[in-house]
Structures are given as structure tokens and as C-alpha cells.
């Protein structure tokens, strides 16, 4: 199962085990059980602190639990945790084996203090780059608190269970048998859901913070670069983000970030966050900005929690999100057949019929990717022709299970109350209406800036983009902006990072040019 190189790496990792770990397998006669047994035997072969039992009686087969001898298991994997989930397996082994997690002490204390009985189930796919964060967070919580249990389930392997429970997007998390949430979540986000007083306590701490020289709003590439460049100037720097990493967390392959031939979104975000935390930056994650105003020479950012942050200069980097079709039924069936990440959710539609909305590079890449999994893909493009690169169009044209419809407007998402069953579209050449029976719709029609909360506060374009000049300055003195939410052309990671650095340098230049009496008034 594991090649020699991977075994050598695993052996090195498992040298950090502080006490014995026991693997308890529940297997049957199917081929996947044989593969799982081979994987578990490979793990045992590289560490004398790991043992294997084959007498597990879990209902899901193949599956295995990770525990310590004599202790009831609290962490299980139903399916083979390879691909993106191999790291989750390694971390679970280490943490069960006593290796300390890299989590803030206050987070550990909060997990241990949770009261109640929590039985979590997470449905993942091996191609999902969002799933490991959730799996690893819940595994960690299970290690730290004996009242918490977690099983991670490969949805593609347990297809019947997925259909019975109507799981149509990953990661999907159930708590005590009921749907808890869907999508990427950090341990802090999960704790905020479980510990209802956490938000109020954090808001109280934030409200007491002093005035920042520079406050960055947003934690994507633009925000991270701005924070690093500002902190390097030795000025008081804060960063407030609804989700550190932003849209990049949902990006699969990144091959155009110069000097990095290939990486994936979560890996790049991990590097961005580590770089920011290398400096004296006050990082406030899970903080959604909802308002901006200027008073007394300072700019104030209101947060959804009720707290307010004040700064002498602001750098706005709120980023963008997937654009929705706006068709009736889209919101109702989001994560019930309407999806936005083919890499994450594609495996759940194996053997089914799906549509991809959008004929740009993202749409055509999604159709190509899905064609290898699903029974049939219908690509629907509003324009009279596809807009993707020629090489992608040639590849798409070679696929036998793909149909392309151009000059088409999706008019409605159809469902049976629980899941998508089809859509209707209008031919823009003759206005005729048509229907498609299908089980999934993947929307790939571009981005929309996260700037609704800034309307009326500063100048925005009709598209909602923040108007900036060559220095990243907005229509408000002392307020700068960077990244995908601005009028800067070409929404690329490397351009956003450069914009963030430029905005930070512009903010610093603004600060040093303040008249002494004005600077004193701001500090007062």
C-alpha cells in the first residue's frame, strides 16, 4: 500500500509517539478491506509503538479506530484515508500517541472544558482539499475531550449511506445524528458553534484593543502581504479576517505563483499564515467586518460580534466569493445538488448526470474533471461560444460523455424538496425553453467582491469593486485597498499579494506624512 519513500517518512513521524497506539480494524471480504489491512500492517511495520487488532466490530466495513490499549476508541476512519486525508491519519496517530498538538493553549483549554456528549460523523472525499481541516479539527477535539467521538467517512466508498442521508456536498458533518454543518471549518469555528459564550468573550477582548497604526481587513494573499509589509516597518499592525486564507482555501491546483511550480490552496494559506505570525501582527480570525466609518481622525471597523476596532490607517482586502446564478431554486438547493467545487463534491456524483454552468476556464476544467467520474456532463454557457483556452476546449471536445450548450440562460433549478432533479434553460437565440433531468449542478461563473458592507462608506463601481488609484488609495483618506475586491485588473493570487504589499507601503507613507499635531490627536 505505502511505497518505501512514504514508509520512511512515516517512520520518522512515528518516532514522536510518546506512548503505545492501538489500531482496531473492522474488515470484511471486499477488496477495500484487503487494502485497508495492508495499509495498517504497513503502519505497524515502521513503529514498535503501534499494534494492530483485527477483531473490530464496527458496523461500517472497512473501517479502523485509533486508540491506546485498554481505552475505548474515540477516533475512527471508515474508508482508506489516503490522498488529502493521509495527513489526517498521521496527525491522528501522533496525537493519540501523546505528541502535543500545535494549537494555542486557550483553544486546548476551551476544548477540554466542553460539557455534553458529542458524536461527530464527517463525510469526506479523497479529492477534497477542504475536508482535512474538518477531519483534523474533530479528531483533535476527540483526543482532548473524552466526551467527544469522531468518525471520518469516505462518501465515495459508502455511497448507499450517502444517498440515504442525502449527503450531496463534502465535508458534511453530523452531530449526534443530525446535520451540524457543511464546508471547511477550523477548530475555532467548531468551538464557536458548540461554546455559545465564546463569541461574546472574544468580542469583549477585541473591543479592549488599543488603536492600531495599520489594520488589515481580510486574510487572503492581499491581506497577508499587507500585514507582513506593515509589521516590517515596526508599526502596530492588526489583521481581522472572517476566514484566514479566503478564496485560496478553496483553490485546488496553483501553478502560476512565481517560484512555486505547483502547490494547493490550503498549503499556500498555511505558508501565508505562518509568515504573518512570524511578525508582531495581532491576528483576529473568525471576525466578520460589517461596517466602516471615520471619526476623530481615526477609522473604525465594526465587527459582526458587536466589537469595534480603531486604526490610524486601514487596508481593505475582503476578497471575493463564487458568483451565483441568481436563478430560482439555487439557494434552496445549495449543497443539495447545487455545488461550487467540482474537486470536492465531484466524487459524490459518481455515475450520475450533472451540469456545469459557465464556459470559461473554470467551467471547462470542471467539466473535464467531472467527465471522468459522472455518467454525463452538460456544460451550459450564456455566450454564443466558450471562452476557455483553446487547449481546454480541444480536450473537452474529445470527451464522449460531455454535451455543450451555448447561448443558454439557466432559468430555474428544479428539485423535489430534498435534492436537485433538474434545471430549465432558455435558448437565447429563439427564447425557447428547455429542461434537463440531472442530479447535480456545478456553478462556475466567476467571482463577486465581498463589499456589500462598504456601500455608502466609500466609492465602489457598479460591480461592487473598491475604486483604488495607483497607490491603492480609496476615496477615503487613510483607507487603502488591495486584492480581488478592488478595481485592479486580473484577479490573480500573485497580483493580490503585490497589491497588498503596495497598499501597506502606501499606508506607511501616509502615516509618516501626518502633521505632528494630527498624529498626536490620533494617538490620544
Coordinates of C-alpha atoms in Angstrom, one line a residue, residues 161-488:
X161 CA -25.2 5.7 3.2
X162 CA -24.5 9.0 1.4
X163 CA -27.7 8.6 -0.6
X164 CA -29.8 7.5 2.4
X165 CA -28.6 10.5 4.4
X166 CA -28.9 12.8 1.4
X167 CA -25.3 14.0 1.6
X168 CA -24.6 16.0 -1.5
X169 CA -21.5 18.1 -0.6
X170 CA -18.3 17.5 1.4
X171 CA -17.3 17.9 4.0
X172 CA -20.7 17.3 5.7
X173 CA -20.6 17.0 9.5
X174 CA -23.3 15.3 11.6
X175 CA -23.5 15.7 15.3
X176 CA -25.5 13.1 17.3
X177 CA -27.2 12.0 14.0
X178 CA -28.3 15.5 12.9
X179 CA -26.7 17.8 10.3
X180 CA -24.2 20.1 12.1
X181 CA -22.6 22.0 9.2
X182 CA -21.1 21.7 5.7
X183 CA -17.9 23.1 4.2
X184 CA -14.5 23.9 5.6
X185 CA -14.3 24.7 9.3
X186 CA -11.4 25.3 11.6
X187 CA -11.3 24.0 15.2
X188 CA -12.1 27.6 16.3
X189 CA -15.2 27.7 14.1
X190 CA -16.5 24.4 15.5
X191 CA -15.8 25.6 19.1
X192 CA -17.7 28.8 18.4
X193 CA -20.8 26.7 17.4
X194 CA -20.5 24.5 20.5
X195 CA -19.4 27.0 23.1
X196 CA -22.2 29.7 22.8
X197 CA -20.4 32.1 25.1
X198 CA -17.2 32.1 23.0
X199 CA -18.3 34.9 20.6
X200 CA -19.2 37.3 23.4
X201 CA -15.9 36.6 25.3
X202 CA -13.9 37.2 22.1
X203 CA -15.8 40.4 21.3
X204 CA -15.1 41.8 24.8
X205 CA -11.3 41.1 24.3
X206 CA -11.3 42.7 20.8
X207 CA -13.2 45.8 22.0
X208 CA -10.4 46.5 24.5
X209 CA -7.6 46.5 22.0
X210 CA -5.7 49.8 21.5
X211 CA -5.7 51.9 18.3
X212 CA -3.7 50.2 15.5
X213 CA -1.3 52.1 13.2
X214 CA -2.5 49.8 10.4
X215 CA -5.5 47.5 10.5
X216 CA -5.8 45.0 7.7
X217 CA -9.3 43.6 7.0
X218 CA -9.0 40.3 5.2
X219 CA -6.8 37.3 5.4
X220 CA -6.2 36.2 1.8
X221 CA -2.9 36.8 -0.1
X222 CA -3.5 40.6 -0.3
X223 CA -4.2 40.8 3.5
X224 CA -1.3 38.6 4.4
X225 CA 1.2 40.5 2.3
X226 CA -0.1 43.8 3.7
X227 CA 0.2 42.7 7.3
X228 CA 3.8 41.4 6.7
X229 CA 4.9 44.6 4.9
X230 CA 3.3 46.8 7.6
X231 CA 4.7 44.9 10.5
X232 CA 8.2 45.0 9.0
X233 CA 8.0 48.8 9.4
X234 CA 7.8 48.4 13.2
X235 CA 4.3 49.9 13.5
X236 CA 1.3 48.5 15.4
X237 CA -0.4 46.1 13.0
X238 CA -3.6 44.2 13.3
X239 CA -5.4 41.7 10.9
X240 CA -9.1 40.9 11.2
X241 CA -10.4 38.2 8.9
X242 CA -13.6 36.3 8.6
X243 CA -11.6 33.3 7.4
X244 CA -7.8 33.4 7.1
X245 CA -6.9 32.4 3.6
X246 CA -10.2 33.4 2.0
X247 CA -10.9 32.1 -1.5
X248 CA -7.5 30.5 -1.8
X249 CA -8.5 27.8 0.7
X250 CA -11.0 26.6 -1.9
X251 CA -8.4 26.5 -4.8
X252 CA -7.1 23.1 -5.9
X253 CA -4.1 23.5 -8.1
X254 CA -1.9 26.6 -8.1
X255 CA 0.8 26.6 -10.8
X256 CA 1.3 30.3 -11.6
X257 CA 2.7 31.6 -8.3
X258 CA 6.1 32.5 -9.5
X259 CA 9.0 30.5 -7.9
X260 CA 6.5 27.8 -6.7
X261 CA 5.9 25.4 -9.7
X262 CA 3.0 23.7 -8.0
X263 CA 1.0 23.9 -4.8
X264 CA -2.5 23.7 -3.5
X265 CA -4.6 26.4 -1.8
X266 CA -4.6 25.1 1.8
X267 CA -0.8 24.6 1.7
X268 CA -0.2 28.1 0.4
X269 CA -2.5 29.5 3.0
X270 CA -0.6 27.6 5.7
X271 CA 2.5 29.3 4.5
X272 CA 0.9 32.7 4.4
X273 CA -0.4 32.4 7.9
X274 CA 3.0 31.2 9.2
X275 CA 4.7 34.1 7.6
X276 CA 2.3 36.6 9.1
X277 CA 2.7 35.1 12.6
X278 CA 6.4 35.4 12.3
X279 CA 5.9 39.1 12.8
X280 CA 4.3 41.1 15.5
X281 CA 0.8 41.1 14.0
X282 CA -2.3 40.8 16.1
X283 CA -4.3 38.2 14.1
X284 CA -8.0 38.2 14.8
X285 CA -9.5 35.3 12.9
X286 CA -13.3 34.5 12.5
X287 CA -14.1 38.2 12.7
X288 CA -16.5 39.4 10.0
X289 CA -16.4 43.2 9.3
X290 CA -19.9 44.7 8.8
X291 CA -19.2 48.5 8.8
X292 CA -16.7 51.2 8.3
X293 CA -16.8 54.9 9.4
X294 CA -14.4 57.7 10.2
X295 CA -14.4 59.8 13.3
X296 CA -11.9 61.9 15.2
X297 CA -9.2 61.3 12.7
X298 CA -9.5 57.5 13.1
X299 CA -11.2 54.8 11.0
X300 CA -13.4 52.4 12.8
X301 CA -14.3 48.9 11.7
X302 CA -17.5 47.4 13.2
X303 CA -17.5 43.6 13.5
X304 CA -20.5 41.2 13.4
X305 CA -19.7 40.2 17.0
X306 CA -20.5 43.8 18.2
X307 CA -16.9 44.8 18.8
X308 CA -15.3 47.8 17.1
X309 CA -11.6 48.2 16.0
X310 CA -9.9 51.5 15.5
X311 CA -6.9 52.4 13.4
X312 CA -5.0 55.3 12.0
X313 CA -5.0 53.6 8.6
X314 CA -7.0 50.8 7.1
X315 CA -6.1 48.3 4.4
X316 CA -9.3 46.6 3.0
X317 CA -8.7 43.2 1.5
X318 CA -12.1 41.5 1.8
X319 CA -11.6 39.4 -1.4
X320 CA -14.3 37.8 -3.4
X321 CA -16.6 34.7 -3.5
X322 CA -18.2 32.5 -6.1
X323 CA -20.8 34.3 -8.2
X324 CA -24.2 32.7 -8.0
X325 CA -26.6 32.3 -11.0
X326 CA -29.4 34.1 -9.3
X327 CA -31.9 31.5 -10.7
X328 CA -34.9 30.4 -8.6
X329 CA -34.1 27.3 -6.6
X330 CA -30.3 27.9 -6.4
X331 CA -30.3 28.9 -2.8
X332 CA -32.9 26.3 -1.8
X333 CA -30.8 23.5 -3.2
X334 CA -27.3 24.8 -2.3
X335 CA -25.3 21.7 -1.0
X336 CA -28.3 19.6 -2.0
X337 CA -27.2 19.3 -5.7
X338 CA -26.0 22.8 -6.3
X339 CA -22.3 22.9 -5.8
X340 CA -19.4 25.3 -6.5
X341 CA -16.3 23.0 -6.0
X342 CA -16.1 20.1 -8.5
X343 CA -12.9 18.8 -6.9
X344 CA -14.5 18.5 -3.5
X345 CA -18.0 17.3 -4.4
X346 CA -17.5 15.5 -7.7
X347 CA -16.9 12.0 -6.2
X348 CA -20.4 12.2 -4.7
X349 CA -21.9 12.2 -8.2
X350 CA -20.3 9.1 -9.5
X351 CA -22.4 7.6 -12.2
X352 CA -24.9 10.5 -12.2
X353 CA -25.8 13.3 -14.6
X354 CA -24.6 16.8 -13.9
X355 CA -24.5 20.2 -15.4
X356 CA -21.7 22.8 -15.3
X357 CA -22.7 26.4 -15.6
X358 CA -20.0 28.5 -17.3
X359 CA -17.8 28.2 -20.3
X360 CA -14.7 30.0 -19.1
X361 CA -11.5 28.2 -18.0
X362 CA -13.0 27.2 -14.6
X363 CA -16.2 25.8 -16.2
X364 CA -14.4 23.8 -18.9
X365 CA -11.8 22.5 -16.4
X366 CA -14.7 21.4 -14.1
X367 CA -16.5 19.6 -17.0
X368 CA -13.3 17.8 -17.9
X369 CA -12.7 16.8 -14.3
X370 CA -16.2 15.6 -13.7
X371 CA -16.4 13.7 -17.0
X372 CA -14.1 11.1 -15.6
X373 CA -16.4 10.5 -12.6
X374 CA -20.0 11.0 -13.6
X375 CA -22.2 9.4 -16.3
X376 CA -22.7 12.6 -18.3
X377 CA -21.9 16.3 -18.2
X378 CA -23.9 19.1 -19.8
X379 CA -21.9 22.4 -20.0
X380 CA -24.2 25.4 -20.3
X381 CA -22.7 28.7 -21.5
X382 CA -24.5 32.1 -21.7
X383 CA -22.4 33.4 -24.5
X384 CA -22.5 32.2 -28.1
X385 CA -19.2 30.4 -27.7
X386 CA -17.0 29.0 -25.0
X387 CA -14.4 31.4 -23.5
X388 CA -11.9 28.9 -22.2
X389 CA -8.4 28.5 -23.6
X390 CA -8.2 26.6 -26.9
X391 CA -6.3 23.7 -25.4
X392 CA -9.0 23.1 -22.8
X393 CA -11.7 23.3 -25.4
X394 CA -9.9 20.7 -27.5
X395 CA -9.7 18.4 -24.5
X396 CA -13.4 18.9 -23.8
X397 CA -14.4 18.2 -27.4
X398 CA -12.6 14.8 -27.2
X399 CA -14.8 13.6 -24.3
X400 CA -17.7 11.3 -25.3
X401 CA -19.9 12.0 -22.3
X402 CA -20.0 15.8 -22.5
X403 CA -22.6 17.9 -24.2
X404 CA -22.0 21.7 -24.7
X405 CA -24.9 24.1 -25.0
X406 CA -24.1 27.7 -25.8
X407 CA -26.4 30.9 -25.9
X408 CA -28.2 29.4 -23.0
X409 CA -29.6 31.0 -19.8
X410 CA -30.3 28.8 -16.8
X411 CA -33.8 29.9 -15.7
X412 CA -34.6 27.6 -12.7
X413 CA -33.1 24.9 -10.5
X414 CA -35.6 22.1 -10.1
X415 CA -35.9 19.9 -7.0
X416 CA -38.2 17.5 -5.2
X417 CA -37.9 19.4 -1.9
X418 CA -34.8 17.5 -0.8
X419 CA -32.4 17.5 -3.7
X420 CA -31.9 18.7 -7.3
X421 CA -33.7 16.8 -10.0
X422 CA -33.0 19.1 -13.0
X423 CA -33.0 22.6 -14.4
X424 CA -34.6 24.6 -17.1
X425 CA -32.8 26.8 -19.6
X426 CA -33.7 29.3 -22.2
X427 CA -32.3 29.4 -25.7
X428 CA -31.2 33.0 -26.2
X429 CA -31.4 32.8 -30.0
X430 CA -35.1 31.9 -30.2
X431 CA -36.3 32.3 -26.5
X432 CA -37.5 28.7 -26.4
X433 CA -37.5 26.9 -23.0
X434 CA -35.9 23.5 -22.4
X435 CA -35.4 21.1 -19.5
X436 CA -32.7 18.8 -18.3
X437 CA -33.0 15.9 -15.9
X438 CA -29.9 15.6 -13.7
X439 CA -28.7 15.2 -10.1
X440 CA -26.1 17.9 -9.8
X441 CA -25.3 21.5 -10.9
X442 CA -21.8 22.9 -10.6
X443 CA -21.7 26.7 -10.9
X444 CA -18.5 28.2 -12.3
X445 CA -19.3 31.7 -13.5
X446 CA -16.7 33.9 -11.8
X447 CA -16.4 36.0 -8.7
X448 CA -18.3 38.8 -6.9
X449 CA -16.4 41.1 -4.4
X450 CA -17.2 40.9 -0.7
X451 CA -18.0 44.6 -0.4
X452 CA -21.8 44.8 0.4
X453 CA -20.9 46.1 3.9
X454 CA -18.9 49.0 2.3
X455 CA -21.8 50.5 0.3
X456 CA -22.2 54.2 1.1
X457 CA -18.9 54.3 3.1
X458 CA -16.5 54.8 0.1
X459 CA -16.5 54.7 -3.7
X460 CA -17.5 51.4 -5.3
X461 CA -18.0 50.6 -9.0
X462 CA -21.4 49.4 -10.2
X463 CA -19.9 45.9 -9.9
X464 CA -19.1 46.5 -6.3
X465 CA -15.4 46.8 -6.7
X466 CA -13.5 49.2 -4.4
X467 CA -12.1 52.1 -6.5
X468 CA -8.4 52.5 -6.0
X469 CA -5.6 54.6 -7.6
X470 CA -2.1 53.5 -8.5
X471 CA -1.1 53.6 -4.8
X472 CA -4.1 51.5 -3.6
X473 CA -5.8 54.6 -2.1
X474 CA -9.5 54.6 -1.9
X475 CA -11.9 57.6 -1.8
X476 CA -11.4 57.9 1.9
X477 CA -8.2 59.5 3.3
X478 CA -6.1 56.9 5.2
X479 CA -8.1 53.9 3.8
X480 CA -6.4 51.7 1.2
X481 CA -7.5 48.5 -0.5
X482 CA -5.9 45.6 -2.3
X483 CA -6.8 42.3 -4.0
X484 CA -9.8 40.8 -5.8
X485 CA -12.3 43.2 -4.3
X486 CA -10.7 46.3 -6.0
X487 CA -10.7 47.7 -9.5
X488 CA -7.2 46.3 -10.1

